[in-house]
Amino acid sequence: MTSVPIETAAPVTLELTQITTPQLTLTSTTKSNSQLYKDAIRTSLKASTLDAVFATVFGVATGGILLSNFLLELGASPVVFGMLSSIPMLVNLVQPLGAYLSERSSSRFYYSLRTHGIARLLWLILGIGIISSSWLGLTASQLVGLTLLVVLFSSLLGGLGSASWLSWLAMIVPRRLRGRYFGIRNSAASLTNLLCVPLAGIAVSHWYGGTLQGYGVVLFVGIVFGIISLGCQYFQMDMNPALQNNNLVKYQHISESVAIPEGTCALNQTLNNEFASIWSNSNFLRFLLYFGFWMLAVNISAPFFNFYMLDRLHLDVSCVTLYGSLQAGASMLLIILWGKLADKIGNRRILIVIGILVALTPVLWMGVSANSWNIWLWLPLLHIFTGGTCAAIDLCNNNMQLGIVPLKNQSIYFAIASAVAGVSGALGTTIGGFIAQFAEQGGLLGLFALSSACRLLAILPLMFVKEPHQ
């Protein structure tokens, strides 16, 4: 089969910033191609939404409250919880390498399949270790070490593929629809999280073989859904990075070969030249300053809210998963509203206003105890508030990043941002882990106060970031 070049002219223009795309006149043939392009866009967006839904099930099984409870059952210390959160962020340092490798590939889909596919299959090692721990004679400390190793290598492979995946999605989703589409996509993921977290929590708590074995079973189910999510990417329009880098985007089904038109050269800029252009992009550097500091401030406390409820308040895992469902429900209900609002007034304004509310959230945890008033009213309200506000931050941070980077070698920009955020976030969790280790309840409450102060300071650089016109 042959590939069909698709022009990026209106009315379905991707409108990516800082690049002027060629305007082509539609003939009778190109009109037919344009209709095929629109149909392919719709199919791709639906496939990406299903990808998010199935990937959410995988994320529920391999992270969050279930993984935290599993480690707590094994007797893990606060330092281990800090490492668990910092590893996925710290390995983002490999994202620039992953971006460079992805620009040398000829298919976004196959590159994602190699990186994310292997990363998700690695969790089978932990699942087998849990189920057969009694036969193999694995101790609790060995299972903790195995968990951290799986998280490390899985995150490394995921880091190699993340920038390419984000660049791929940025080209599929038209800019004028980004807020609404990502709102719908994230809402579908939040609904999935809302349903799956309590079900998984109940399954783990009431599994006849014990909570550890129950988590092993849930983990196997999550891995299956994770592989299905990658299968959904098959139905997204594939792309050759070389065409994107030469200001002409050609979409094709992944079973089709890539034909580079005459006069279009392959990727020929070196990585050093691209880094030089990044350093000259002052607006992007200001965003990096905000994004890095924000991730540090958030992750000083973020990994320890579940630990606080499970270890210090001694709440049952099913109760904590219920709170997680309330948080996901609030995110699901408000994310579409945030998306539409972002398309109207811009992402930066929302980030500043809602960022102040998110900055004050850790302070609201101070004074929380295990009495009935806190368990049945305050903690549910706190999780609902967190879900609604953090949904806006996550959505607008993503859209802001997509809007300020140029089209050419786009994945390298995404990789740099992820690397900076990863290092900052890992530093934040490391700081938080040591603070939590020094004292009992007082250490965690002081950690929450420090996180709030740092979050407020992190908003200041954002005021100097210029967002492209909607």
Short mmCIF file of N, CA and C in Angstrom, two decimals, residues 85-204:
data_model
loop_
_atom_site.label_atom_id
_atom_site.label_comp_id
_atom_site.label_asym_id
_atom_site.label_seq_id
_atom_site.Cartn_x
_atom_site.Cartn_y
_atom_site.Cartn_z
N SER A 85 8.45 6.66 44.99
CA SER A 85 7.95 7.81 44.24
C SER A 85 9.04 8.51 43.45
N SER A 86 10.27 8.48 43.96
CA SER A 86 11.34 9.22 43.30
C SER A 86 11.91 8.49 42.09
N ILE A 87 11.89 7.16 42.11
CA ILE A 87 12.48 6.40 40.99
C ILE A 87 11.82 6.74 39.66
N PRO A 88 10.48 6.69 39.54
CA PRO A 88 9.88 7.01 38.24
C PRO A 88 10.19 8.43 37.76
N MET A 89 10.43 9.33 38.70
CA MET A 89 10.74 10.71 38.29
C MET A 89 12.21 10.87 37.96
N LEU A 90 13.06 10.22 38.74
CA LEU A 90 14.50 10.37 38.52
C LEU A 90 14.94 9.77 37.19
N VAL A 91 14.30 8.66 36.79
CA VAL A 91 14.69 8.03 35.53
C VAL A 91 14.26 8.85 34.32
N ASN A 92 13.52 9.93 34.55
CA ASN A 92 13.20 10.82 33.43
C ASN A 92 14.45 11.47 32.85
N LEU A 93 15.58 11.32 33.54
CA LEU A 93 16.84 11.80 32.99
C LEU A 93 17.18 11.11 31.67
N VAL A 94 16.63 9.93 31.45
CA VAL A 94 16.91 9.22 30.19
C VAL A 94 16.00 9.69 29.06
N GLN A 95 15.05 10.57 29.36
CA GLN A 95 14.12 11.00 28.32
C GLN A 95 14.79 11.73 27.16
N PRO A 96 15.80 12.58 27.39
CA PRO A 96 16.48 13.17 26.22
C PRO A 96 17.09 12.11 25.32
N LEU A 97 17.68 11.06 25.91
CA LEU A 97 18.20 9.97 25.10
C LEU A 97 17.07 9.27 24.35
N GLY A 98 15.96 9.04 25.04
CA GLY A 98 14.81 8.41 24.40
C GLY A 98 14.26 9.26 23.27
N ALA A 99 14.23 10.57 23.46
CA ALA A 99 13.75 11.46 22.40
C ALA A 99 14.66 11.39 21.18
N TYR A 100 15.96 11.39 21.43
CA TYR A 100 16.92 11.31 20.33
C TYR A 100 16.76 10.00 19.56
N LEU A 101 16.61 8.88 20.30
CA LEU A 101 16.43 7.59 19.64
C LEU A 101 15.12 7.53 18.87
N SER A 102 14.08 8.13 19.44
CA SER A 102 12.78 8.09 18.76
C SER A 102 12.80 8.90 17.47
N GLU A 103 13.58 9.99 17.43
CA GLU A 103 13.68 10.77 16.20
C GLU A 103 14.43 10.01 15.12
N ARG A 104 15.19 8.99 15.50
CA ARG A 104 15.89 8.14 14.53
C ARG A 104 15.02 6.97 14.06
N SER A 105 13.88 6.78 14.71
CA SER A 105 13.00 5.68 14.32
C SER A 105 12.12 6.11 13.15
N SER A 106 11.42 5.16 12.57
CA SER A 106 10.55 5.46 11.43
C SER A 106 9.08 5.32 11.79
N SER A 107 8.77 4.99 13.04
CA SER A 107 7.39 4.78 13.44
C SER A 107 7.21 5.08 14.91
N ARG A 108 6.29 6.00 15.22
CA ARG A 108 5.99 6.29 16.62
C ARG A 108 5.37 5.06 17.29
N PHE A 109 4.51 4.36 16.57
CA PHE A 109 3.81 3.22 17.16
C PHE A 109 4.77 2.11 17.57
N TYR A 110 5.64 1.70 16.66
CA TYR A 110 6.54 0.60 16.96
C TYR A 110 7.56 0.98 18.04
N TYR A 111 7.94 2.25 18.06
CA TYR A 111 8.85 2.68 19.13
C TYR A 111 8.15 2.61 20.48
N SER A 112 6.88 3.02 20.54
CA SER A 112 6.11 2.93 21.77
C SER A 112 5.90 1.49 22.19
N LEU A 113 5.67 0.61 21.21
CA LEU A 113 5.46 -0.80 21.51
C LEU A 113 6.70 -1.43 22.13
N ARG A 114 7.87 -1.05 21.62
CA ARG A 114 9.11 -1.62 22.16
C ARG A 114 9.41 -1.13 23.57
N THR A 115 9.19 0.14 23.80
CA THR A 115 9.54 0.71 25.11
C THR A 115 8.47 0.41 26.16
N HIS A 116 7.26 0.86 25.94
CA HIS A 116 6.20 0.67 26.93
C HIS A 116 5.77 -0.78 27.04
N GLY A 117 5.81 -1.53 25.93
CA GLY A 117 5.43 -2.93 25.98
C GLY A 117 6.32 -3.74 26.90
N ILE A 118 7.63 -3.62 26.74
CA ILE A 118 8.57 -4.34 27.60
C ILE A 118 8.47 -3.85 29.04
N ALA A 119 8.28 -2.53 29.20
CA ALA A 119 8.17 -1.96 30.55
C ALA A 119 7.01 -2.57 31.31
N ARG A 120 5.90 -2.79 30.65
CA ARG A 120 4.73 -3.35 31.34
C ARG A 120 4.88 -4.85 31.58
N LEU A 121 5.53 -5.54 30.67
CA LEU A 121 5.74 -6.98 30.85
C LEU A 121 6.68 -7.27 32.02
N LEU A 122 7.55 -6.32 32.36
CA LEU A 122 8.47 -6.52 33.48
C LEU A 122 7.73 -6.74 34.80
N TRP A 123 6.52 -6.20 34.90
CA TRP A 123 5.75 -6.38 36.13
C TRP A 123 5.34 -7.82 36.36
N LEU A 124 5.42 -8.65 35.29
CA LEU A 124 5.14 -10.07 35.46
C LEU A 124 6.12 -10.71 36.45
N ILE A 125 7.35 -10.19 36.48
CA ILE A 125 8.37 -10.73 37.40
C ILE A 125 7.91 -10.57 38.85
N LEU A 126 7.39 -9.37 39.18
CA LEU A 126 6.91 -9.14 40.54
C LEU A 126 5.68 -9.99 40.83
N GLY A 127 4.77 -10.08 39.84
CA GLY A 127 3.57 -10.88 40.05
C GLY A 127 3.90 -12.33 40.33
N ILE A 128 4.83 -12.89 39.56
CA ILE A 128 5.26 -14.28 39.78
C ILE A 128 5.93 -14.42 41.14
N GLY A 129 6.74 -13.41 41.50
CA GLY A 129 7.42 -13.45 42.79
C GLY A 129 6.45 -13.44 43.96
N ILE A 130 5.36 -12.66 43.83
CA ILE A 130 4.36 -12.60 44.91
C ILE A 130 3.60 -13.92 45.04
N ILE A 131 3.11 -14.42 43.90
CA ILE A 131 2.30 -15.63 43.92
C ILE A 131 3.11 -16.84 44.41
N SER A 132 4.37 -16.90 44.02
CA SER A 132 5.20 -18.07 44.36
C SER A 132 6.18 -17.79 45.50
N SER A 133 5.95 -16.74 46.27
CA SER A 133 6.90 -16.36 47.32
C SER A 133 7.06 -17.46 48.37
N SER A 134 5.95 -18.15 48.70
CA SER A 134 6.04 -19.21 49.70
C SER A 134 6.84 -20.40 49.18
N TRP A 135 6.72 -20.69 47.88
CA TRP A 135 7.48 -21.80 47.30
C TRP A 135 8.95 -21.46 47.14
N LEU A 136 9.21 -20.19 46.73
CA LEU A 136 10.59 -19.79 46.51
C LEU A 136 11.30 -19.37 47.79
N GLY A 137 10.53 -19.18 48.85
CA GLY A 137 11.13 -18.77 50.12
C GLY A 137 11.56 -17.32 50.15
N LEU A 138 10.87 -16.46 49.41
CA LEU A 138 11.23 -15.04 49.39
C LEU A 138 10.78 -14.36 50.68
N THR A 139 11.66 -13.59 51.29
CA THR A 139 11.32 -12.85 52.50
C THR A 139 10.67 -11.51 52.14
N ALA A 140 10.14 -10.84 53.16
CA ALA A 140 9.49 -9.55 52.94
C ALA A 140 10.48 -8.52 52.38
N SER A 141 11.69 -8.49 52.94
CA SER A 141 12.68 -7.52 52.47
C SER A 141 13.09 -7.81 51.02
N GLN A 142 13.14 -9.09 50.65
CA GLN A 142 13.47 -9.43 49.27
C GLN A 142 12.36 -9.00 48.30
N LEU A 143 11.11 -9.14 48.73
CA LEU A 143 10.00 -8.68 47.89
C LEU A 143 10.01 -7.16 47.75
N VAL A 144 10.38 -6.46 48.82
CA VAL A 144 10.51 -5.00 48.73
C VAL A 144 11.59 -4.64 47.72
N GLY A 145 12.74 -5.30 47.81
CA GLY A 145 13.82 -5.03 46.86
C GLY A 145 13.43 -5.37 45.43
N LEU A 146 12.71 -6.49 45.24
CA LEU A 146 12.25 -6.87 43.90
C LEU A 146 11.29 -5.83 43.35
N THR A 147 10.42 -5.32 44.21
CA THR A 147 9.47 -4.28 43.78
C THR A 147 10.20 -3.04 43.29
N LEU A 148 11.19 -2.60 44.05
CA LEU A 148 11.94 -1.41 43.66
C LEU A 148 12.71 -1.63 42.36
N LEU A 149 13.24 -2.84 42.16
CA LEU A 149 13.96 -3.14 40.91
C LEU A 149 13.02 -3.11 39.71
N VAL A 150 11.83 -3.70 39.87
CA VAL A 150 10.85 -3.68 38.77
C VAL A 150 10.42 -2.25 38.47
N VAL A 151 10.18 -1.48 39.52
CA VAL A 151 9.80 -0.07 39.31
C VAL A 151 10.92 0.67 38.58
N LEU A 152 12.17 0.40 38.95
CA LEU A 152 13.31 1.08 38.34
C LEU A 152 13.41 0.79 36.85
N PHE A 153 13.46 -0.50 36.48
CA PHE A 153 13.68 -0.85 35.07
C PHE A 153 12.45 -0.58 34.22
N SER A 154 11.27 -0.75 34.80
CA SER A 154 10.05 -0.42 34.07
C SER A 154 9.97 1.08 33.79
N SER A 155 10.36 1.86 34.78
CA SER A 155 10.34 3.32 34.62
C SER A 155 11.40 3.79 33.62
N LEU A 156 12.55 3.12 33.62
CA LEU A 156 13.60 3.46 32.65
C LEU A 156 13.10 3.29 31.22
N LEU A 157 12.47 2.15 30.95
CA LEU A 157 11.95 1.91 29.61
C LEU A 157 10.81 2.86 29.28
N GLY A 158 9.96 3.12 30.27
CA GLY A 158 8.88 4.08 30.05
C GLY A 158 9.41 5.48 29.77
N GLY A 159 10.50 5.84 30.46
CA GLY A 159 11.12 7.14 30.22
C GLY A 159 11.68 7.28 28.82
N LEU A 160 12.19 6.18 28.27
CA LEU A 160 12.70 6.21 26.90
C LEU A 160 11.60 6.45 25.88
N GLY A 161 10.36 6.09 26.23
CA GLY A 161 9.28 6.21 25.28
C GLY A 161 8.31 7.36 25.51
N SER A 162 8.39 8.01 26.66
CA SER A 162 7.38 9.01 27.02
C SER A 162 7.37 10.22 26.10
N ALA A 163 8.55 10.77 25.81
CA ALA A 163 8.62 11.98 24.98
C ALA A 163 8.10 11.71 23.58
N SER A 164 8.42 10.56 23.03
CA SER A 164 7.94 10.20 21.69
C SER A 164 6.43 10.07 21.69
N TRP A 165 5.88 9.44 22.73
CA TRP A 165 4.43 9.28 22.83
C TRP A 165 3.74 10.63 22.91
N LEU A 166 4.27 11.54 23.71
CA LEU A 166 3.64 12.85 23.86
C LEU A 166 3.72 13.65 22.57
N SER A 167 4.86 13.56 21.87
CA SER A 167 4.99 14.23 20.58
C SER A 167 4.00 13.67 19.57
N TRP A 168 3.81 12.36 19.60
CA TRP A 168 2.84 11.70 18.73
C TRP A 168 1.43 12.22 18.99
N LEU A 169 1.06 12.29 20.26
CA LEU A 169 -0.28 12.74 20.62
C LEU A 169 -0.46 14.22 20.31
N ALA A 170 0.59 15.01 20.45
CA ALA A 170 0.50 16.43 20.14
C ALA A 170 0.18 16.67 18.67
N MET A 171 0.64 15.79 17.80
CA MET A 171 0.37 15.94 16.38
C MET A 171 -1.01 15.45 16.00
N ILE A 172 -1.56 14.53 16.78
CA ILE A 172 -2.88 13.97 16.47
C ILE A 172 -4.00 14.91 16.91
N VAL A 173 -3.83 15.54 18.08
CA VAL A 173 -4.90 16.36 18.64
C VAL A 173 -4.77 17.79 18.13
N PRO A 174 -5.77 18.31 17.39
CA PRO A 174 -5.73 19.71 16.96
C PRO A 174 -5.65 20.66 18.15
N ARG A 175 -4.86 21.69 18.01
CA ARG A 175 -4.63 22.57 19.15
C ARG A 175 -5.90 23.22 19.66
N ARG A 176 -6.78 23.61 18.76
CA ARG A 176 -8.01 24.28 19.19
C ARG A 176 -8.94 23.35 19.95
N LEU A 177 -8.67 22.03 19.91
CA LEU A 177 -9.50 21.06 20.61
C LEU A 177 -8.79 20.44 21.82
N ARG A 178 -7.59 20.89 22.10
CA ARG A 178 -6.80 20.21 23.12
C ARG A 178 -7.46 20.23 24.49
N GLY A 179 -7.92 21.40 24.90
CA GLY A 179 -8.54 21.48 26.22
C GLY A 179 -9.73 20.56 26.35
N ARG A 180 -10.64 20.62 25.37
CA ARG A 180 -11.83 19.78 25.42
C ARG A 180 -11.48 18.30 25.30
N TYR A 181 -10.58 17.98 24.35
CA TYR A 181 -10.28 16.56 24.16
C TYR A 181 -9.59 15.96 25.37
N PHE A 182 -8.55 16.62 25.87
CA PHE A 182 -7.85 16.06 27.03
C PHE A 182 -8.76 16.06 28.26
N GLY A 183 -9.72 16.99 28.30
CA GLY A 183 -10.70 16.95 29.38
C GLY A 183 -11.54 15.69 29.32
N ILE A 184 -12.02 15.35 28.10
CA ILE A 184 -12.81 14.13 27.93
C ILE A 184 -11.96 12.89 28.19
N ARG A 185 -10.74 12.90 27.65
CA ARG A 185 -9.85 11.74 27.82
C ARG A 185 -9.52 11.51 29.29
N ASN A 186 -9.19 12.58 29.99
CA ASN A 186 -8.86 12.44 31.41
C ASN A 186 -10.09 12.09 32.23
N SER A 187 -11.26 12.56 31.80
CA SER A 187 -12.49 12.22 32.49
C SER A 187 -12.78 10.74 32.38
N ALA A 188 -12.57 10.17 31.18
CA ALA A 188 -12.76 8.73 31.00
C ALA A 188 -11.79 7.94 31.87
N ALA A 189 -10.55 8.43 31.96
CA ALA A 189 -9.56 7.76 32.82
C ALA A 189 -9.96 7.87 34.29
N SER A 190 -10.48 9.03 34.68
CA SER A 190 -10.90 9.22 36.08
C SER A 190 -12.09 8.33 36.42
N LEU A 191 -13.02 8.17 35.47
CA LEU A 191 -14.16 7.28 35.70
C LEU A 191 -13.68 5.84 35.89
N THR A 192 -12.72 5.44 35.07
CA THR A 192 -12.14 4.10 35.21
C THR A 192 -11.49 3.93 36.57
N ASN A 193 -10.74 4.95 36.98
CA ASN A 193 -10.09 4.92 38.29
C ASN A 193 -11.12 4.86 39.40
N LEU A 194 -12.21 5.62 39.23
CA LEU A 194 -13.28 5.66 40.23
C LEU A 194 -13.88 4.28 40.44
N LEU A 195 -14.04 3.51 39.37
CA LEU A 195 -14.65 2.19 39.47
C LEU A 195 -13.65 1.12 39.91
N CYS A 196 -12.42 1.23 39.41
CA CYS A 196 -11.45 0.15 39.61
C CYS A 196 -10.77 0.18 40.98
N VAL A 197 -10.49 1.36 41.50
CA VAL A 197 -9.76 1.44 42.77
C VAL A 197 -10.51 0.77 43.92
N PRO A 198 -11.81 1.07 44.13
CA PRO A 198 -12.49 0.38 45.24
C PRO A 198 -12.66 -1.11 45.00
N LEU A 199 -12.93 -1.50 43.74
CA LEU A 199 -13.06 -2.93 43.44
C LEU A 199 -11.76 -3.67 43.70
N ALA A 200 -10.65 -3.07 43.27
CA ALA A 200 -9.35 -3.69 43.50
C ALA A 200 -9.03 -3.71 44.99
N GLY A 201 -9.37 -2.64 45.69
CA GLY A 201 -9.13 -2.60 47.14
C GLY A 201 -9.90 -3.68 47.89
N ILE A 202 -11.16 -3.88 47.50
CA ILE A 202 -11.97 -4.92 48.13
C ILE A 202 -11.40 -6.30 47.81
N ALA A 203 -10.97 -6.48 46.55
CA ALA A 203 -10.41 -7.77 46.15
C ALA A 203 -9.14 -8.09 46.94
N VAL A 204 -8.30 -7.09 47.13
CA VAL A 204 -7.07 -7.32 47.89
C VAL A 204 -7.37 -7.60 49.36
#
